Structure formats: C-alpha cells, structure tokens
C-alpha cells in the first residue's frame, strides 16, 4: 500500500463533502497544515478543542478532521494569548493539520443526519427533511422505525443508540403516543420545527431546542420532540466519515489509519437536581 499527502486526503474528503455545499456563512476546509506533508494517521472529532488535540498528539496523528470549525466567525489573529490561538500553535509546532467539514457534511448524502438516523434505529431509505438544490442533498433526514412503538420506547431506543452525555435526552409529548415516522437533524434544529410539522412525522429528534419555540410547537399540535445534546447528535457521523475516507483511499492502494475520538466534548459536563430533604 502507498502513502499519501494532506492534499490527497483533502481531495478524498471533498469528494464526499464538497465545500461548495457549505452555507455562505460557514468556515470549512483546511485550517492549518502543509498540503505536501505526509498523512498516515487521522483523528476524527466533533470539536477542535484542547482535549482532542491532546488525544491526537498522544496517538501521533498527522491530521485532525473536525465537524465544527475552529474559527467560525473569522479572526485577525492566531496569537497564543487565546484558547483557539494556543490550539493553532500546538498543531503547527507538532506538524498536525486541522481540517473542517461542517454544513457541507450536514447536507451530504450520506452525511451527518444519515448517521444520526441509523444510530437511533430508523430504517433506510431516508429522504431529506429540507431538500437542497442538488437532488438527494439537504438538511435532516426522515425515516421509519421497523415497527410502531410508544414515544417512551423510542426515546429509550434513541438514548441507547447515542453516546452518553450529562444532559441525556429531553422528551416533549405524550409518552404513550404511538410513533413510526421520525425526522432527525444533527446539531441545532430550531429552524426546522415548521418543516418537521409539514413533513407529517410523528417525532422530531434534534438538538439545542429553545423553550419558547418548543412550547409553542407542542401546544399547537406538532409532532413529539426529542432534544439531545448537540455533540451527541453529530458524533455518529465520525465513524462513517472515517470509514468512507479510509475505504476510498484503500481502493486506490493508499493506506491511512483513522481513529474516532470518543472524548465527550459536549459543553455541559454534569446536571444537578434540587434535593427533597
């Protein structure tokens, strides 16, 4: 098997997650790294944070591929006086590249929401919840459960399929309600509440739902809601992206080793309940 460069890996990644599919406000692509540097080991992670960098350096990775951008809103400085600047300095000193696939991976087929749909037990084929201009692409996915089940049972199935986080899953709706058709969207799904209602699904599973939109949605007779941790809804995509990359390169006689970070980088680390005594 042959080796490849960072440029070769990027070419393969962008064959699956074309940067042209990203939203205009997004920041995707190569953050730091020399396109000519050899790449043998790659870490896939949701967030470009210090704990992920630690993991990559300890493993001897040459590249980190993350879903979330390091500098989403841009910057005029990468000085090591900030947390993000220190990450850039650490990566460059260690010769480790950083690459981001964000909203282009969200709308891809297969992409972030396809992996989420599989993780929570939905059967393919899936269709986009909010179709894009390119056929097959779009935000979210709609799929069906193998059998109808109560909302409570589906919530338990989803919790089992997603990685554990401090906040778990929040459920809105009648727990005895029978559900079959489910919409999912990895990451923040507030903007798709109306789309999920129009799709006629029984449940919408996403992340970062706010109180007022969720309350109004349920009160007006919308589908049941399941709100998961943002990180947890996007983490299932990592393994699929890693497999897609390594198998695609292997078909060309190129060998790279990929590792999915299981470091929980959800912002919330614990919950507290008021005591009864």
Coordinates of C-alpha atoms in Angstrom, one line a residue:
X1 CA 0.0 0.0 0.0
X2 CA 1.2 3.5 -0.8
X3 CA 1.2 6.6 1.4
X4 CA -0.5 9.9 0.7
X5 CA -0.2 13.6 1.4
X6 CA -2.5 16.0 3.1
X7 CA -3.5 17.3 -0.3
X8 CA -4.5 13.7 -1.3
X9 CA -6.6 13.3 1.9
X10 CA -8.3 16.6 1.3
X11 CA -9.2 15.6 -2.2
X12 CA -10.8 12.4 -1.0
X13 CA -12.7 14.2 1.8
X14 CA -14.0 16.9 -0.6
X15 CA -15.2 14.2 -3.0
X16 CA -17.7 13.2 -0.2
X17 CA -18.2 16.6 1.4
X18 CA -17.9 19.2 -1.3
X19 CA -17.1 22.7 0.2
X20 CA -19.4 24.2 -2.4
X21 CA -22.3 22.6 -0.4
X22 CA -21.5 24.6 2.7
X23 CA -23.6 27.6 3.8
X24 CA -22.2 31.0 2.8
X25 CA -21.6 31.9 6.5
X26 CA -19.7 28.7 7.2
X27 CA -15.9 28.2 7.5
X28 CA -14.9 24.8 6.1
X29 CA -11.7 23.3 4.7
X30 CA -8.1 23.4 5.7
X31 CA -7.4 25.5 8.9
X32 CA -3.7 24.7 9.2
X33 CA -1.2 22.3 7.7
X34 CA 1.1 21.9 4.7
X35 CA -0.7 20.2 1.8
X36 CA 2.6 18.4 0.9
X37 CA 3.0 16.8 4.4
X38 CA 2.6 13.0 4.6
X39 CA -0.5 11.8 6.4
X40 CA -0.6 8.4 8.0
X41 CA -2.9 8.8 11.0
X42 CA -6.1 10.8 11.2
X43 CA -8.3 11.6 14.2
X44 CA -12.0 12.4 13.6
X45 CA -13.7 14.5 16.2
X46 CA -16.7 16.8 16.6
X47 CA -14.9 19.8 18.2
X48 CA -11.4 21.3 17.7
X49 CA -10.7 21.6 21.4
X50 CA -7.7 21.1 23.6
X51 CA -8.7 17.6 24.8
X52 CA -9.0 16.4 21.2
X53 CA -5.6 17.9 20.4
X54 CA -4.1 16.1 23.4
X55 CA -5.5 12.8 22.1
X56 CA -4.2 13.4 18.6
X57 CA -0.7 14.3 19.7
X58 CA -0.6 11.3 22.1
X59 CA -1.6 9.0 19.3
X60 CA 0.9 10.5 16.8
X61 CA -1.8 11.8 14.4
X62 CA -0.8 13.8 11.3
X63 CA -4.3 15.3 10.8
X64 CA -7.4 16.1 12.8
X65 CA -10.8 16.2 10.9
X66 CA -13.5 18.0 12.9
X67 CA -17.1 18.8 12.2
X68 CA -17.1 22.2 13.9
X69 CA -14.9 25.0 12.7
X70 CA -12.2 26.4 14.9
X71 CA -12.8 30.0 13.7
X72 CA -16.4 30.1 12.5
X73 CA -16.6 33.9 12.6
X74 CA -13.1 34.6 11.4
X75 CA -10.2 36.2 13.2
X76 CA -7.4 38.7 12.7
X77 CA -5.0 36.9 15.0
X78 CA -4.0 33.4 16.0
X79 CA -1.8 34.6 18.8
X80 CA -1.3 32.1 21.6
X81 CA -2.9 34.5 24.0
X82 CA -6.3 32.9 23.4
X83 CA -7.5 29.3 23.7
X84 CA -8.0 28.9 20.0
X85 CA -4.7 30.6 19.2
X86 CA -2.9 28.1 21.5
X87 CA -4.5 25.3 19.6
X88 CA -3.2 26.6 16.3
X89 CA 0.3 27.0 17.8
X90 CA 0.3 23.5 19.3
X91 CA -0.8 21.9 16.0
X92 CA 1.7 23.8 13.9
X93 CA 4.6 23.0 16.3
X94 CA 3.6 19.3 16.2
X95 CA 3.2 19.3 12.4
X96 CA -0.5 18.3 12.8
X97 CA -3.0 19.6 10.3
X98 CA -6.6 20.6 11.0
X99 CA -9.5 20.3 8.5
X100 CA -13.2 21.0 8.9
X101 CA -16.3 19.6 7.2
X102 CA -19.3 21.3 8.7
X103 CA -22.5 22.3 6.8
X104 CA -21.2 20.5 3.7
X105 CA -21.2 17.3 5.7
X106 CA -24.7 18.2 7.2
X107 CA -26.3 18.2 3.7
X108 CA -24.2 15.4 2.2
X109 CA -25.7 12.0 1.1
X110 CA -24.7 10.2 3.2
X111 CA -24.0 12.8 5.8
X112 CA -24.4 13.8 9.5
X113 CA -28.2 13.2 9.7
X114 CA -28.0 9.8 7.9
X115 CA -25.6 8.6 10.6
X116 CA -27.9 10.0 13.3
X117 CA -30.9 8.3 11.7
X118 CA -29.1 4.9 11.8
X119 CA -27.9 5.5 15.4
X120 CA -31.5 6.0 16.7
X121 CA -32.9 3.0 14.9
X122 CA -34.5 4.3 11.8
X123 CA -34.6 2.2 8.7
X124 CA -33.5 3.4 5.3
X125 CA -34.1 4.7 2.7
X126 CA -34.0 8.2 4.2
X127 CA -35.2 11.4 2.5
X128 CA -34.0 14.9 3.3
X129 CA -36.2 16.8 5.7
X130 CA -35.4 20.0 4.0
X131 CA -34.2 19.2 0.4
X132 CA -31.4 21.3 -1.2
X133 CA -31.0 22.4 -4.8
X134 CA -28.9 19.2 -5.6
X135 CA -31.1 16.1 -5.6
X136 CA -30.6 13.9 -2.6
X137 CA -28.9 16.6 -0.6
X138 CA -30.4 18.7 2.2
X139 CA -30.7 19.2 5.9
X140 CA -32.1 16.5 8.2
X141 CA -33.5 13.1 7.3
X142 CA -36.9 11.4 7.5
X143 CA -37.1 7.6 8.1
X144 CA -39.3 5.0 9.7
X145 CA -39.0 2.7 12.7
X146 CA -39.2 -1.1 12.0
X147 CA -42.5 -1.2 14.0
X148 CA -44.7 1.3 15.6
X149 CA -43.8 1.9 19.3
X150 CA -44.6 4.3 22.1
X151 CA -42.8 7.6 22.3
X152 CA -41.3 6.4 25.6
X153 CA -39.9 3.3 23.9
X154 CA -38.4 5.2 21.0
X155 CA -36.8 7.7 23.4
X156 CA -35.2 4.8 25.2
X157 CA -34.0 3.3 21.9
X158 CA -32.6 6.7 20.8
X159 CA -30.8 7.1 24.2
X160 CA -29.3 3.7 23.8
X161 CA -28.0 4.5 20.3
X162 CA -26.5 7.8 21.1
X163 CA -23.4 8.4 23.1
X164 CA -24.0 9.3 26.8
X165 CA -23.9 12.9 27.8
X166 CA -24.7 14.7 31.1
X167 CA -28.0 16.0 29.9
X168 CA -29.3 12.9 28.3
X169 CA -32.5 13.3 26.2
X170 CA -35.4 15.6 26.9
X171 CA -38.8 14.5 25.6
X172 CA -41.9 16.6 24.9
X173 CA -45.2 14.8 24.1
X174 CA -47.5 12.0 25.3
X175 CA -45.2 9.1 26.2
X176 CA -47.9 6.6 25.3
X177 CA -48.3 8.0 21.8
X178 CA -47.5 5.5 19.1
X179 CA -44.8 6.7 16.7
X180 CA -43.5 5.3 13.4
X181 CA -42.2 8.1 11.1
X182 CA -39.3 10.1 12.5
X183 CA -37.4 13.2 11.4
X184 CA -33.9 13.8 12.7
X185 CA -31.4 16.7 12.3
X186 CA -27.9 16.7 13.7
X187 CA -27.0 19.8 15.6
X188 CA -29.3 22.8 16.2
X189 CA -32.7 22.1 14.8
X190 CA -34.9 25.0 15.9
X191 CA -35.1 26.3 12.3
X192 CA -36.6 23.0 11.1
X193 CA -39.5 22.8 13.5
X194 CA -42.0 24.0 10.9
X195 CA -40.5 21.8 8.3
X196 CA -40.9 18.8 10.5
X197 CA -44.6 19.6 11.1
X198 CA -45.2 20.0 7.4
X199 CA -43.5 16.6 6.8
X200 CA -46.2 14.9 8.8
X201 CA -43.7 13.0 11.0
X202 CA -44.6 11.6 14.5
X203 CA -41.4 12.7 16.2
X204 CA -38.6 15.2 15.5
X205 CA -35.3 14.4 17.1
X206 CA -32.6 17.2 17.1
X207 CA -30.6 19.3 19.5
X208 CA -30.5 22.8 21.1
X209 CA -34.3 23.3 21.2
X210 CA -35.3 26.5 23.0
X211 CA -38.1 26.8 25.5
X212 CA -40.5 29.1 23.6
X213 CA -40.3 27.6 20.1
X214 CA -40.6 24.1 21.6
X215 CA -43.5 25.0 23.9
X216 CA -45.4 26.7 21.1
X217 CA -44.8 23.8 18.7
X218 CA -46.1 21.2 21.1
X219 CA -49.1 23.3 22.2
X220 CA -50.1 23.8 18.6
X221 CA -50.3 20.1 17.9
X222 CA -46.9 19.5 16.3
X223 CA -45.1 16.1 16.4
X224 CA -43.4 15.0 19.6
X225 CA -40.0 16.4 20.3
X226 CA -36.8 14.8 21.5
X227 CA -33.9 17.1 22.3
X228 CA -30.5 15.6 22.6
X229 CA -27.0 17.1 23.2
X230 CA -25.6 18.9 20.2
X231 CA -22.4 16.9 20.3
X232 CA -24.2 13.6 20.7
X233 CA -26.3 14.1 17.5
X234 CA -23.2 14.7 15.4
X235 CA -20.8 12.2 16.9
X236 CA -22.3 9.2 15.0
X237 CA -21.1 10.7 11.7
X238 CA -17.5 10.5 12.6
X239 CA -17.2 6.7 12.2
X240 CA -19.0 6.8 8.9
X241 CA -16.8 9.6 7.6
X242 CA -13.7 7.8 8.7
X243 CA -14.8 4.6 7.0
X244 CA -15.7 6.4 3.9
X245 CA -12.3 8.1 3.7
X246 CA -10.2 5.0 4.5
X247 CA -12.0 2.6 2.2
X248 CA -12.0 5.2 -0.6
X249 CA -8.2 5.6 -0.3
X250 CA -7.7 1.8 0.1
X251 CA -9.4 1.3 -3.2
X252 CA -6.7 3.4 -4.7
X253 CA -3.9 1.5 -3.0
X254 CA -3.4 4.1 -0.3
X255 CA -3.3 3.2 3.4
X256 CA -4.1 5.6 6.2
X257 CA -5.2 4.8 9.8
X258 CA -8.2 6.6 11.2
X259 CA -9.4 6.9 14.8
X260 CA -12.7 8.3 16.1
X261 CA -12.3 10.4 19.2
X262 CA -14.6 9.2 22.0
X263 CA -13.7 12.2 24.1
X264 CA -17.0 13.8 25.2
X265 CA -16.7 17.5 24.2
X266 CA -20.3 18.5 24.9
X267 CA -20.2 21.8 26.7
X268 CA -22.4 20.5 29.6
X269 CA -20.5 18.2 32.0
X270 CA -23.0 17.5 34.7
X271 CA -26.5 18.1 36.0
X272 CA -27.9 18.9 39.4
X273 CA -31.3 18.3 40.9
X274 CA -32.8 20.0 43.9
X275 CA -32.9 17.7 46.9
X276 CA -36.1 16.7 48.6
X277 CA -34.8 16.9 52.2

